[in-house]
Amino acid sequence: MSESSGKNSEDAGMTFWDHLDVLRGVLLRSLVVVLIFTVFAFCLKEEVFAVVLAPKSPDFILYRLLSELSARLGFSVVDTFDVALINTGLAQQFMIHMKTAFCVGLIVASPYILHQVFSFVSPALYEKERKYSVRLLISGYIMFLVGVALSYFIIFPLTFRFLGTYQVAPDVTNLISLESYMSVLIMLCLFMGLMCELPVLAYIATKAGIIDSGFLRNYRRHAILVILVVCAIITPTSDAFTLLIVSLPIWLLYEASILISRSARG
């Protein structure tokens, strides 16, 4: 069988405007599904914000685990804390509710969106390319979710716990705005989700012959410097604690990328 037979014959006969019409349908269907899930998330306000605001509670799973671990080791690391969230704008809570609902709708609809995009692109690929692309797409999606989970369960709670309770003097009370809380949470989750794509990108670049594990090892020090600079620019806060806690997982991802590049080459 020739390579050309691996492609969709109907797709080969389509004009540019036919492809554009198909793309419009993909975008329209994806938008409708996102809007449907957004409406559901908007209606489930209490359930959604119970999850979103959970890291500010001392009963959050990470704080409980650290408290149990410190108790077994014979010292106290995590004690009870209380950080109040306030609203500073008339329409701010409503707007944050809408933005959060949209983010939830987009996350829930993302598998369908990826399926629609792949269905649009796959007719132009050969059979081997399709199988290869499916594996990469699934791997990239899983790694993005891993990054979001890493930020939600570890990075953001530790950042919020440290900065939310930090005081220069006992008589200076912390009142964190809801907008500040949400912007840091969303930015860190998005940033860590994208950074977790490093191993996938390293695998693709190695297979394409662009880089290898030796290249990544030789430029390790340069990469660490770039990671620190990018984290300092991207992260919503400018403190050293957040910079360290965000940079460390990315450095570990870079080291994992070296191993993945070596296995992809071999």
Tab-separated table of N, CA and C in Angstrom, residues 85-159:
chain	number	residue	atom	x	y	z
A	85	LEU	N	-10.972	36.193	53.002
A	85	LEU	CA	-11.036	36.732	51.656
A	85	LEU	C	-12.085	37.837	51.619
A	86	ILE	N	-11.775	38.929	50.960
A	86	ILE	CA	-12.711	40.049	50.880
A	86	ILE	C	-12.987	40.393	49.428
A	87	ASN	N	-14.076	41.102	49.208
A	87	ASN	CA	-14.429	41.592	47.879
A	87	ASN	C	-14.325	43.112	47.891
A	88	THR	N	-13.678	43.675	46.847
A	88	THR	CA	-13.436	45.123	46.831
A	88	THR	C	-14.147	45.841	45.698
A	89	GLY	N	-14.962	45.129	44.928
A	89	GLY	CA	-15.668	45.764	43.808
A	89	GLY	C	-17.138	45.393	43.803
A	90	LEU	N	-17.972	46.283	43.298
A	90	LEU	CA	-19.416	46.047	43.311
A	90	LEU	C	-19.795	44.809	42.514
A	91	ALA	N	-19.276	44.689	41.285
A	91	ALA	CA	-19.631	43.568	40.414
A	91	ALA	C	-18.548	42.495	40.378
A	92	GLN	N	-17.564	42.602	41.244
A	92	GLN	CA	-16.398	41.724	41.163
A	92	GLN	C	-16.742	40.261	41.426
A	93	GLN	N	-17.558	40.001	42.434
A	93	GLN	CA	-17.904	38.612	42.746
A	93	GLN	C	-18.671	37.962	41.601
A	94	PHE	N	-19.574	38.697	40.995
A	94	PHE	CA	-20.334	38.152	39.867
A	94	PHE	C	-19.416	37.860	38.687
A	95	MET	N	-18.491	38.785	38.387
A	95	MET	CA	-17.572	38.590	37.267
A	95	MET	C	-16.637	37.406	37.521
A	96	ILE	N	-16.170	37.271	38.765
A	96	ILE	CA	-15.314	36.139	39.105
A	96	ILE	C	-16.092	34.831	38.998
A	97	HIS	N	-17.361	34.873	39.391
A	97	HIS	CA	-18.214	33.695	39.251
A	97	HIS	C	-18.318	33.284	37.777
A	98	MET	N	-18.523	34.254	36.892
A	98	MET	CA	-18.640	33.958	35.463
A	98	MET	C	-17.317	33.426	34.904
A	99	LYS	N	-16.206	34.075	35.256
A	99	LYS	CA	-14.900	33.636	34.746
A	99	LYS	C	-14.563	32.231	35.230
A	100	THR	N	-14.865	31.959	36.501
A	100	THR	CA	-14.584	30.636	37.048
A	100	THR	C	-15.433	29.572	36.372
A	101	ALA	N	-16.706	29.886	36.144
A	101	ALA	CA	-17.588	28.945	35.458
A	101	ALA	C	-17.083	28.650	34.046
A	102	PHE	N	-16.591	29.685	33.372
A	102	PHE	CA	-16.056	29.483	32.023
A	102	PHE	C	-14.808	28.607	32.054
A	103	CYS	N	-13.920	28.831	33.020
A	103	CYS	CA	-12.713	28.011	33.144
A	103	CYS	C	-13.069	26.552	33.394
A	104	VAL	N	-14.046	26.326	34.277
A	104	VAL	CA	-14.488	24.959	34.560
A	104	VAL	C	-15.103	24.336	33.307
A	105	GLY	N	-15.937	25.113	32.605
A	105	GLY	CA	-16.547	24.612	31.371
A	105	GLY	C	-15.505	24.259	30.337
A	106	LEU	N	-14.467	25.067	30.222
A	106	LEU	CA	-13.402	24.813	29.251
A	106	LEU	C	-12.620	23.556	29.620
A	107	ILE	N	-12.336	23.378	30.906
A	107	ILE	CA	-11.596	22.192	31.350
A	107	ILE	C	-12.405	20.924	31.111
A	108	VAL	N	-13.689	20.958	31.466
A	108	VAL	CA	-14.539	19.773	31.302
A	108	VAL	C	-14.733	19.447	29.819
A	109	ALA	N	-14.836	20.483	28.987
A	109	ALA	CA	-15.073	20.270	27.550
A	109	ALA	C	-13.792	19.993	26.777
A	110	SER	N	-12.633	20.124	27.408
A	110	SER	CA	-11.364	19.996	26.686
A	110	SER	C	-11.172	18.649	25.986
A	111	PRO	N	-11.592	17.496	26.565
A	111	PRO	CA	-11.460	16.247	25.798
A	111	PRO	C	-12.253	16.280	24.490
A	112	TYR	N	-13.457	16.835	24.535
A	112	TYR	CA	-14.265	16.935	23.320
A	112	TYR	C	-13.614	17.873	22.306
A	113	ILE	N	-13.052	18.990	22.787
A	113	ILE	CA	-12.390	19.946	21.888
A	113	ILE	C	-11.191	19.299	21.208
A	114	LEU	N	-10.383	18.579	21.987
A	114	LEU	CA	-9.219	17.900	21.417
A	114	LEU	C	-9.641	16.852	20.397
A	115	HIS	N	-10.734	16.149	20.689
A	115	HIS	CA	-11.244	15.153	19.748
A	115	HIS	C	-11.690	15.816	18.450
A	116	GLN	N	-12.354	16.951	18.550
A	116	GLN	CA	-12.815	17.662	17.365
A	116	GLN	C	-11.632	18.180	16.533
A	117	VAL	N	-10.637	18.728	17.206
A	117	VAL	CA	-9.461	19.235	16.493
A	117	VAL	C	-8.714	18.105	15.807
A	118	PHE	N	-8.573	16.980	16.502
A	118	PHE	CA	-7.869	15.846	15.896
A	118	PHE	C	-8.665	15.271	14.723
A	119	SER	N	-9.979	15.251	14.839
A	119	SER	CA	-10.808	14.765	13.729
A	119	SER	C	-10.653	15.646	12.500
A	120	PHE	N	-10.422	16.929	12.722
A	120	PHE	CA	-10.224	17.855	11.607
A	120	PHE	C	-8.859	17.661	10.947
A	121	VAL	N	-7.846	17.372	11.773
A	121	VAL	CA	-6.478	17.268	11.263
A	121	VAL	C	-6.159	15.870	10.740
A	122	SER	N	-6.710	14.839	11.356
A	122	SER	CA	-6.307	13.457	11.074
A	122	SER	C	-6.466	13.020	9.618
A	123	PRO	N	-7.478	13.490	8.848
A	123	PRO	CA	-7.558	13.046	7.454
A	123	PRO	C	-6.336	13.404	6.621
A	124	ALA	N	-5.582	14.409	7.039
A	124	ALA	CA	-4.394	14.817	6.289
A	124	ALA	C	-3.153	14.038	6.714
A	125	LEU	N	-3.294	13.124	7.685
A	125	LEU	CA	-2.156	12.362	8.186
A	125	LEU	C	-2.162	10.943	7.645
A	126	TYR	N	-0.960	10.357	7.552
A	126	TYR	CA	-0.847	8.946	7.219
A	126	TYR	C	-1.225	8.111	8.434
A	127	GLU	N	-1.451	6.812	8.206
A	127	GLU	CA	-1.914	5.938	9.283
A	127	GLU	C	-0.934	5.913	10.452
A	128	LYS	N	0.365	5.799	10.162
A	128	LYS	CA	1.367	5.780	11.231
A	128	LYS	C	1.398	7.116	11.967
A	129	GLU	N	1.244	8.208	11.210
A	129	GLU	CA	1.242	9.530	11.818
A	129	GLU	C	0.046	9.714	12.731
A	130	ARG	N	-1.093	9.130	12.356
A	130	ARG	CA	-2.287	9.223	13.200
A	130	ARG	C	-2.055	8.552	14.547
A	131	LYS	N	-1.538	7.329	14.514
A	131	LYS	CA	-1.293	6.598	15.765
A	131	LYS	C	-0.278	7.346	16.631
A	132	TYR	N	0.760	7.864	16.001
A	132	TYR	CA	1.785	8.617	16.707
A	132	TYR	C	1.200	9.883	17.317
A	133	SER	N	0.340	10.566	16.554
A	133	SER	CA	-0.261	11.811	17.021
A	133	SER	C	-1.225	11.572	18.175
A	134	VAL	N	-1.961	10.468	18.122
A	134	VAL	CA	-2.895	10.147	19.204
A	134	VAL	C	-2.144	9.949	20.514
A	135	ARG	N	-1.051	9.210	20.468
A	135	ARG	CA	-0.256	8.976	21.690
A	135	ARG	C	0.292	10.283	22.248
A	136	LEU	N	0.804	11.138	21.359
A	136	LEU	CA	1.350	12.421	21.814
A	136	LEU	C	0.254	13.320	22.375
A	137	LEU	N	-0.908	13.308	21.727
A	137	LEU	CA	-2.016	14.148	22.183
A	137	LEU	C	-2.486	13.728	23.569
A	138	ILE	N	-2.636	12.421	23.761
A	138	ILE	CA	-3.080	11.910	25.063
A	138	ILE	C	-2.024	12.189	26.130
A	139	SER	N	-0.744	11.977	25.779
A	139	SER	CA	0.338	12.221	26.733
A	139	SER	C	0.400	13.696	27.124
A	140	GLY	N	0.277	14.585	26.123
A	140	GLY	CA	0.306	16.012	26.404
A	140	GLY	C	-0.854	16.447	27.279
A	141	TYR	N	-2.032	15.887	27.020
A	141	TYR	CA	-3.216	16.239	27.809
A	141	TYR	C	-3.073	15.765	29.258
A	142	ILE	N	-2.583	14.538	29.428
A	142	ILE	CA	-2.394	14.001	30.779
A	142	ILE	C	-1.361	14.816	31.542
A	143	MET	N	-0.264	15.187	30.864
A	143	MET	CA	0.774	15.970	31.523
A	143	MET	C	0.260	17.358	31.914
A	144	PHE	N	-0.595	17.941	31.091
A	144	PHE	CA	-1.183	19.232	31.442
A	144	PHE	C	-2.033	19.105	32.703
A	145	LEU	N	-2.847	18.049	32.778
A	145	LEU	CA	-3.673	17.833	33.961
A	145	LEU	C	-2.809	17.568	35.196
A	146	VAL	N	-1.690	16.868	34.996
A	146	VAL	CA	-0.766	16.623	36.108
A	146	VAL	C	-0.221	17.949	36.633
A	147	GLY	N	0.123	18.855	35.716
A	147	GLY	CA	0.623	20.166	36.120
A	147	GLY	C	-0.413	20.969	36.882
A	148	VAL	N	-1.653	20.939	36.415
A	148	VAL	CA	-2.737	21.643	37.098
A	148	VAL	C	-2.946	21.058	38.500
A	149	ALA	N	-2.941	19.727	38.591
A	149	ALA	CA	-3.117	19.074	39.892
A	149	ALA	C	-1.951	19.390	40.829
A	150	LEU	N	-0.737	19.410	40.291
A	150	LEU	CA	0.444	19.747	41.093
A	150	LEU	C	0.331	21.159	41.663
A	151	SER	N	-0.151	22.079	40.854
A	151	SER	CA	-0.319	23.458	41.319
A	151	SER	C	-1.440	23.554	42.357
A	152	TYR	N	-2.571	22.909	42.089
A	152	TYR	CA	-3.732	23.021	42.982
A	152	TYR	C	-3.489	22.359	44.334
A	153	PHE	N	-2.869	21.176	44.329
A	153	PHE	CA	-2.736	20.416	45.565
A	153	PHE	C	-1.465	20.735	46.358
A	154	ILE	N	-0.431	21.297	45.701
A	154	ILE	CA	0.835	21.513	46.408
A	154	ILE	C	1.324	22.955	46.309
A	155	ILE	N	1.564	23.429	45.087
A	155	ILE	CA	2.232	24.721	44.916
A	155	ILE	C	1.380	25.875	45.419
A	156	PHE	N	0.124	25.968	44.964
A	156	PHE	CA	-0.713	27.079	45.392
A	156	PHE	C	-1.025	27.041	46.889
A	157	PRO	N	-1.396	25.892	47.480
A	157	PRO	CA	-1.654	25.886	48.930
A	157	PRO	C	-0.460	26.335	49.756
A	158	LEU	N	0.747	25.875	49.394
A	158	LEU	CA	1.927	26.292	50.150
A	158	LEU	C	2.197	27.782	49.977
A	159	THR	N	1.991	28.278	48.751
A	159	THR	CA	2.173	29.709	48.494
A	159	THR	C	1.162	30.532	49.284
